[in-house]
Amino acid sequence: MLRKENNNLNLLRVLLAIIVIYYHSFSIFDNNFDGEFFLKYTGMGIGSLSVKVFFFLSGMLVTKSYIINPNPFEWLISRGLRIVPAYYVVILFTALVIGPTITSLDLNSYLSSHETHSFITGNATFETVFLLPGIPEGRVNGLNGSIWTIHFEVFFYLLFIITAVLFANRCRILFITILSVSFILPLIGQKDLIYESHDMQSYYLLLPCFSFGCIVACFSTSISRSNLKLACLILAAFMPVFKFFGWDMLFFYSMTIFTCIGCLLIFTTNVAISLNLKSDISYGVYLWGFTVQQLVFLYITKNFYYGFFISLLLSIVVGMISWEVIEKPSMGMKKKIQSRGRKPQLGITIDP
């Protein structure tokens, strides 16, 4: 299922990015989440669930990438070229173009402000900073509330490659064990080990989802569709039980893993594969979506439905531009530096 011709994960990622935009519309256009059906009845927002599936896919695909080419330096450069250029463009454009346009400060005061400098330098080093000086009142998450996940993405990449270099080639069992422990950390009362006392499942389920994706990739040659379907059935049976008894963490775990597996099953069907989507615009849509929504709210409409649809269309356009102008050329550079003929690690062979 991890072979490109056997899945349509590009389409899945685009749909996940659209769901995130829909979810953010409640906070931007409604200023509350009262109408968010999924959050109301499960306790987890649908946008939050989508982000977790993103991390599951990320763990799966970066592990596949390492299996294909276990050179850690090339792996790091490849990951950097995939996420950093587009991310830096968003940060710089937001701080130096959009910020000066909407700030209540004069240009000199804005550019000389410590907040402006912190926004650029902090986000450039993946320490999330939301606010710029003089932003219109009420924009509590700044101009881009989505960038917080990039901090975790980079952190998990570093954890993965360090663990892989130290253990994957020497002891596959130990490597899988470390991934499995990472998966269950919150369940054994150790979520504070990574998340600095964050109680929100928006945070503490990110590493388990990423680790779960890594594990699926490691066993990709032995896991069958029937195995995954059985896992979904078991999780679906236990979810109502966990919810009934108020075992929130177990419920969130089971619902999240059920969704991850379900998405993998759906988007590896022949129907999904036939909906070929060659351009991977999801990253650009995700990176720009929140900012586009803020600008739509400020200058076009404050209506929820109009705001969502206008923001969605504009985000897709910007995502396509980001793909063609920034991401695709960056990935072209990535292909040039990748070595050929290296022996796959972890005892697994996956075609690119």
Short mmCIF file of C-alpha atoms in Angstrom, two decimals:
data_model
loop_
_atom_site.label_atom_id
_atom_site.label_comp_id
_atom_site.label_asym_id
_atom_site.label_seq_id
_atom_site.Cartn_x
_atom_site.Cartn_y
_atom_site.Cartn_z
CA MET A 1 0.00 0.00 0.00
CA LEU A 2 2.99 2.35 0.39
CA ARG A 3 3.92 2.11 -3.28
CA LYS A 4 2.83 5.24 -5.13
CA GLU A 5 0.83 3.30 -7.69
CA ASN A 6 -1.15 1.59 -4.92
CA ASN A 7 -2.44 4.65 -3.07
CA ASN A 8 -3.75 8.18 -3.46
CA LEU A 9 -2.33 9.77 -0.33
CA ASN A 10 -2.00 13.09 -2.17
CA LEU A 11 -5.78 13.34 -2.33
CA LEU A 12 -6.11 12.27 1.30
CA ARG A 13 -3.74 15.02 2.44
CA VAL A 14 -5.62 17.65 0.45
CA LEU A 15 -8.90 16.56 2.03
CA LEU A 16 -7.30 16.70 5.48
CA ALA A 17 -6.08 20.25 4.82
CA ILE A 18 -9.59 21.25 3.70
CA ILE A 19 -11.04 19.80 6.91
CA VAL A 20 -8.56 21.86 8.94
CA ILE A 21 -9.72 25.02 7.15
CA TYR A 22 -13.33 24.08 7.87
CA TYR A 23 -12.51 23.53 11.54
CA HIS A 24 -10.69 26.85 11.86
CA SER A 25 -13.69 28.61 10.32
CA PHE A 26 -15.56 28.11 13.60
CA SER A 27 -13.00 30.09 15.59
CA ILE A 28 -12.43 32.74 12.93
CA PHE A 29 -15.93 33.41 11.59
CA ASP A 30 -18.13 32.21 14.48
CA ASN A 31 -15.71 32.94 17.33
CA ASN A 32 -16.82 29.67 18.98
CA PHE A 33 -17.07 25.96 18.25
CA ASP A 34 -20.72 25.48 19.19
CA GLY A 35 -21.60 24.34 15.68
CA GLU A 36 -18.74 21.88 15.36
CA PHE A 37 -20.67 18.60 15.44
CA PHE A 38 -17.66 16.31 15.80
CA LEU A 39 -16.19 18.23 18.72
CA LYS A 40 -19.56 18.38 20.46
CA TYR A 41 -20.15 14.62 20.42
CA THR A 42 -16.63 13.19 20.66
CA GLY A 43 -14.66 15.82 22.56
CA MET A 44 -12.10 16.03 19.74
CA GLY A 45 -12.38 18.59 16.97
CA ILE A 46 -12.44 17.26 13.43
CA GLY A 47 -9.54 19.55 12.56
CA SER A 48 -7.53 18.17 15.45
CA LEU A 49 -8.27 14.63 14.26
CA SER A 50 -7.13 15.57 10.74
CA VAL A 51 -3.82 16.88 12.07
CA LYS A 52 -3.24 13.54 13.81
CA VAL A 53 -3.84 11.68 10.55
CA PHE A 54 -1.31 14.05 8.96
CA PHE A 55 1.25 12.95 11.56
CA PHE A 56 0.40 9.29 11.00
CA LEU A 57 1.02 9.70 7.27
CA SER A 58 4.19 11.65 7.98
CA GLY A 59 5.60 8.89 10.21
CA MET A 60 4.73 6.28 7.63
CA LEU A 61 6.26 8.12 4.69
CA VAL A 62 9.46 9.31 6.38
CA THR A 63 10.10 5.75 7.54
CA LYS A 64 9.54 4.52 3.98
CA SER A 65 12.00 7.19 2.82
CA TYR A 66 14.64 5.97 5.30
CA ILE A 67 14.11 2.34 4.29
CA ILE A 68 14.65 3.25 0.64
CA ASN A 69 17.71 5.41 1.36
CA PRO A 70 19.19 4.96 4.86
CA ASN A 71 21.77 7.72 4.48
CA PRO A 72 20.93 10.03 7.44
CA PHE A 73 22.40 13.16 5.86
CA GLU A 74 20.51 12.71 2.62
CA TRP A 75 17.39 11.86 4.62
CA LEU A 76 17.67 15.08 6.64
CA ILE A 77 18.32 17.19 3.54
CA SER A 78 15.34 15.58 1.80
CA ARG A 79 13.04 16.28 4.74
CA GLY A 80 14.35 19.82 5.03
CA LEU A 81 13.82 20.58 1.36
CA ARG A 82 10.28 19.26 1.62
CA ILE A 83 9.09 21.39 4.53
CA VAL A 84 11.47 24.31 5.12
CA PRO A 85 11.37 26.42 1.90
CA ALA A 86 7.57 26.73 1.76
CA TYR A 87 7.40 27.27 5.52
CA TYR A 88 10.01 30.06 5.45
CA VAL A 89 8.19 31.77 2.59
CA VAL A 90 4.98 31.78 4.67
CA ILE A 91 6.79 33.21 7.71
CA LEU A 92 8.62 35.94 5.78
CA PHE A 93 5.64 36.90 3.62
CA THR A 94 3.40 37.08 6.67
CA ALA A 95 5.86 39.20 8.66
CA LEU A 96 7.12 41.48 5.90
CA VAL A 97 4.17 41.84 3.51
CA ILE A 98 0.88 41.01 5.22
CA GLY A 99 1.86 42.30 8.66
CA PRO A 100 2.84 45.82 7.52
CA THR A 101 -0.37 45.99 5.47
CA ILE A 102 -2.79 45.33 8.33
CA THR A 103 -0.91 46.54 11.41
CA SER A 104 -2.13 49.57 13.32
CA LEU A 105 1.49 50.73 13.73
CA ASP A 106 3.48 52.84 11.31
CA LEU A 107 5.97 50.94 9.16
CA ASN A 108 9.09 51.96 11.09
CA SER A 109 7.57 51.04 14.44
CA TYR A 110 6.35 47.73 13.05
CA LEU A 111 9.67 46.72 11.48
CA SER A 112 11.68 47.76 14.53
CA SER A 113 9.37 46.00 16.99
CA HIS A 114 10.77 43.18 19.08
CA GLU A 115 7.60 41.19 18.33
CA THR A 116 8.29 41.33 14.60
CA HIS A 117 11.85 40.15 15.08
CA SER A 118 10.73 37.40 17.46
CA PHE A 119 8.10 36.22 14.98
CA ILE A 120 10.71 35.80 12.25
CA THR A 121 13.59 34.40 14.27
CA GLY A 122 11.43 32.28 16.55
CA ASN A 123 9.51 30.61 13.76
CA ALA A 124 12.65 30.29 11.65
CA THR A 125 14.13 28.16 14.44
CA PHE A 126 10.81 26.27 14.86
CA GLU A 127 9.92 27.88 18.18
CA THR A 128 6.34 28.83 17.40
CA VAL A 129 5.50 32.54 17.74
CA PHE A 130 1.98 33.60 16.73
CA LEU A 131 1.66 37.33 17.29
CA LEU A 132 2.85 40.32 15.29
CA PRO A 133 2.58 43.89 16.62
CA GLY A 134 -0.52 45.92 15.88
CA ILE A 135 -2.60 43.02 14.60
CA PRO A 136 -6.35 43.81 14.66
CA GLU A 137 -7.94 43.04 18.00
CA GLY A 138 -9.32 39.55 18.44
CA ARG A 139 -6.74 37.74 16.31
CA VAL A 140 -5.60 35.72 19.34
CA ASN A 141 -3.75 33.13 17.24
CA GLY A 142 -2.06 35.78 15.15
CA LEU A 143 -2.20 35.57 11.39
CA ASN A 144 -1.37 31.89 11.23
CA GLY A 145 -2.56 29.53 13.94
CA SER A 146 -1.54 26.44 11.94
CA ILE A 147 2.23 26.82 12.17
CA TRP A 148 2.45 25.28 15.65
CA THR A 149 2.47 21.78 14.14
CA ILE A 150 5.70 22.43 12.21
CA HIS A 151 7.57 22.62 15.53
CA PHE A 152 6.41 19.10 16.39
CA GLU A 153 7.01 17.81 12.88
CA VAL A 154 10.65 18.88 12.95
CA PHE A 155 11.09 17.59 16.50
CA PHE A 156 9.74 14.16 15.57
CA TYR A 157 11.94 14.03 12.47
CA LEU A 158 15.00 14.58 14.66
CA LEU A 159 13.85 11.98 17.17
CA PHE A 160 13.29 9.50 14.37
CA ILE A 161 16.62 9.93 12.59
CA ILE A 162 18.63 9.84 15.84
CA THR A 163 16.84 6.65 16.89
CA ALA A 164 17.20 5.13 13.43
CA VAL A 165 20.93 5.86 13.20
CA LEU A 166 21.60 4.51 16.69
CA PHE A 167 19.41 1.42 16.61
CA ALA A 168 17.66 0.60 13.32
CA ASN A 169 20.66 -0.84 11.52
CA ARG A 170 22.05 -2.65 14.56
CA CYS A 171 18.97 -4.00 16.27
CA ARG A 172 15.65 -3.86 14.46
CA ILE A 173 13.78 -5.28 17.47
CA LEU A 174 15.07 -2.50 19.75
CA PHE A 175 14.15 0.11 17.14
CA ILE A 176 10.59 -1.22 16.92
CA THR A 177 10.44 -1.36 20.72
CA ILE A 178 11.38 2.32 21.00
CA LEU A 179 8.69 3.21 18.47
CA SER A 180 6.15 1.14 20.39
CA VAL A 181 7.05 2.83 23.69
CA SER A 182 6.67 6.22 21.98
CA PHE A 183 3.24 5.10 20.86
CA ILE A 184 2.02 4.27 24.36
CA LEU A 185 3.73 7.04 26.38
CA PRO A 186 0.49 8.91 27.24
CA LEU A 187 -1.22 5.63 28.15
CA ILE A 188 1.41 4.90 30.80
CA GLY A 189 1.16 8.38 32.29
CA GLN A 190 4.22 9.83 30.58
CA LYS A 191 2.71 12.41 28.23
CA ASP A 192 4.51 15.17 30.15
CA LEU A 193 7.83 13.63 29.07
CA ILE A 194 7.38 15.14 25.62
CA TYR A 195 4.65 17.73 25.94
CA GLU A 196 5.54 19.74 29.04
CA SER A 197 2.31 19.10 30.93
CA HIS A 198 -0.04 19.64 28.00
CA ASP A 199 -3.29 17.89 28.82
CA MET A 200 -4.90 18.46 25.44
CA GLN A 201 -5.05 15.45 23.14
CA SER A 202 -4.20 17.94 20.36
CA TYR A 203 -0.65 17.64 21.67
CA TYR A 204 -0.14 14.34 23.43
CA LEU A 205 -1.52 12.19 20.61
CA LEU A 206 0.81 13.61 17.96
CA LEU A 207 3.81 11.44 18.83
CA PRO A 208 1.71 8.25 19.15
CA CYS A 209 0.25 8.89 15.68
CA PHE A 210 3.67 9.60 14.20
CA SER A 211 5.11 6.49 15.86
CA PHE A 212 2.17 4.39 14.70
CA GLY A 213 2.87 5.48 11.13
CA CYS A 214 6.53 4.48 11.56
CA ILE A 215 5.50 1.05 12.87
CA VAL A 216 3.08 0.48 9.98
CA ALA A 217 5.87 1.28 7.51
CA CYS A 218 8.29 -1.08 9.27
CA PHE A 219 5.80 -3.94 8.94
CA SER A 220 4.39 -2.85 5.59
CA THR A 221 5.44 -6.07 3.85
CA SER A 222 3.65 -8.28 6.37
CA ILE A 223 0.51 -6.27 7.23
CA SER A 224 -2.45 -7.19 5.02
CA ARG A 225 -5.66 -5.31 4.33
CA SER A 226 -7.54 -7.98 6.26
CA ASN A 227 -5.35 -7.30 9.31
CA LEU A 228 -6.16 -3.61 9.12
CA LYS A 229 -9.88 -4.24 8.66
CA LEU A 230 -9.89 -6.52 11.70
CA ALA A 231 -8.11 -3.82 13.74
CA CYS A 232 -10.77 -1.30 12.67
CA LEU A 233 -13.56 -3.66 13.75
CA ILE A 234 -11.98 -4.22 17.16
CA LEU A 235 -11.45 -0.50 17.71
CA ALA A 236 -15.00 0.28 16.58
CA ALA A 237 -16.32 -2.23 19.11
CA PHE A 238 -14.35 -0.76 22.01
CA MET A 239 -14.86 2.94 21.29
CA PRO A 240 -18.46 3.07 22.63
CA VAL A 241 -17.33 1.22 25.76
CA PHE A 242 -14.52 3.69 26.43
CA LYS A 243 -16.89 6.61 25.81
CA PHE A 244 -19.60 5.18 28.07
CA PHE A 245 -17.25 4.73 31.03
CA GLY A 246 -15.63 8.13 30.51
CA TRP A 247 -12.19 6.71 29.71
CA ASP A 248 -11.31 9.69 27.56
CA MET A 249 -7.71 8.88 26.76
CA LEU A 250 -8.54 5.34 25.62
CA PHE A 251 -11.47 6.70 23.61
CA PHE A 252 -9.33 9.35 21.90
CA TYR A 253 -6.61 6.78 21.22
CA SER A 254 -8.98 4.25 19.70
CA MET A 255 -10.87 6.83 17.64
CA THR A 256 -7.64 8.33 16.29
CA ILE A 257 -6.05 5.00 15.35
CA PHE A 258 -9.35 3.84 13.86
CA THR A 259 -9.39 6.97 11.67
CA CYS A 260 -5.74 6.55 10.63
CA ILE A 261 -6.25 2.93 9.60
CA GLY A 262 -9.58 3.70 7.96
CA CYS A 263 -8.07 6.48 5.85
CA LEU A 264 -5.25 4.18 4.77
CA LEU A 265 -7.74 1.50 3.75
CA ILE A 266 -10.00 3.91 1.86
CA PHE A 267 -7.27 5.71 -0.03
CA THR A 268 -5.61 2.50 -1.18
CA THR A 269 -8.75 1.23 -2.90
CA ASN A 270 -9.00 1.12 -6.70
CA VAL A 271 -11.63 3.87 -6.66
CA ALA A 272 -9.37 6.23 -4.71
CA ILE A 273 -6.35 5.37 -6.85
CA SER A 274 -8.33 6.17 -10.00
CA LEU A 275 -8.82 9.74 -8.75
CA ASN A 276 -5.26 10.51 -9.68
CA LEU A 277 -3.84 13.69 -8.12
CA LYS A 278 -0.29 14.29 -9.28
CA SER A 279 0.30 17.62 -7.56
CA ASP A 280 0.71 17.50 -3.79
CA ILE A 281 -0.74 20.89 -2.89
CA SER A 282 -1.80 19.88 0.61
CA TYR A 283 1.20 21.38 2.42
CA GLY A 284 0.70 24.78 0.80
CA VAL A 285 -3.05 24.68 1.46
CA TYR A 286 -2.41 23.83 5.11
CA LEU A 287 0.34 26.45 5.59
CA TRP A 288 -1.63 29.31 4.04
CA GLY A 289 -5.19 28.35 4.98
CA PHE A 290 -5.37 30.06 8.36
CA THR A 291 -3.79 33.27 7.08
CA VAL A 292 -6.13 33.36 4.09
CA GLN A 293 -9.09 32.90 6.45
CA GLN A 294 -7.95 35.79 8.63
CA LEU A 295 -7.68 38.09 5.61
CA VAL A 296 -11.07 36.98 4.27
CA PHE A 297 -12.60 37.76 7.68
CA LEU A 298 -10.98 41.18 7.84
CA TYR A 299 -11.61 42.34 4.27
CA ILE A 300 -14.26 40.24 2.51
CA THR A 301 -16.91 38.63 4.72
CA LYS A 302 -17.64 37.61 8.28
CA ASN A 303 -20.28 35.06 7.25
CA PHE A 304 -19.29 31.50 8.18
CA TYR A 305 -20.33 29.75 4.97
CA TYR A 306 -19.17 32.44 2.54
CA GLY A 307 -15.97 32.82 4.52
CA PHE A 308 -15.24 29.11 4.45
CA PHE A 309 -15.84 28.67 0.72
CA ILE A 310 -13.96 31.81 -0.30
CA SER A 311 -11.07 30.88 2.00
CA LEU A 312 -11.04 27.35 0.62
CA LEU A 313 -10.87 28.49 -3.00
CA LEU A 314 -8.16 31.04 -2.30
CA SER A 315 -6.16 28.55 -0.21
CA ILE A 316 -6.25 25.99 -3.03
CA VAL A 317 -5.02 28.61 -5.49
CA VAL A 318 -2.21 29.67 -3.15
CA GLY A 319 -1.41 26.01 -2.47
CA MET A 320 -1.06 25.35 -6.19
CA ILE A 321 1.26 28.34 -6.56
CA SER A 322 3.30 27.18 -3.57
CA TRP A 323 3.60 23.71 -5.11
CA GLU A 324 4.65 24.90 -8.55
CA VAL A 325 6.93 27.77 -7.51
CA ILE A 326 8.48 26.56 -4.25
CA GLU A 327 7.82 22.94 -3.29
CA LYS A 328 8.16 21.18 -6.64
CA PRO A 329 11.52 22.85 -7.47
CA SER A 330 12.73 22.06 -3.94
CA MET A 331 11.80 18.41 -4.36
CA GLY A 332 13.63 18.44 -7.68
CA MET A 333 16.76 19.42 -5.79
CA LYS A 334 16.08 16.60 -3.34
CA LYS A 335 16.09 14.01 -6.10
CA LYS A 336 19.45 15.26 -7.41
CA ILE A 337 21.22 14.68 -4.11
CA GLN A 338 19.81 11.24 -3.37
CA SER A 339 22.31 8.44 -3.85
CA ARG A 340 21.46 5.32 -5.78
CA GLY A 341 21.96 1.67 -5.12
CA ARG A 342 22.02 1.79 -1.33
CA LYS A 343 20.89 -1.30 0.50
CA PRO A 344 17.48 -0.88 2.24
CA GLN A 345 17.54 -1.16 6.03
CA LEU A 346 15.23 -2.85 8.56
CA GLY A 347 15.04 -5.92 6.34
CA ILE A 348 12.34 -4.28 4.19
CA THR A 349 12.21 -3.40 0.52
CA ILE A 350 9.70 -0.79 -0.61
CA ASP A 351 9.70 0.60 -4.14
CA PRO A 352 9.90 4.42 -4.31
#
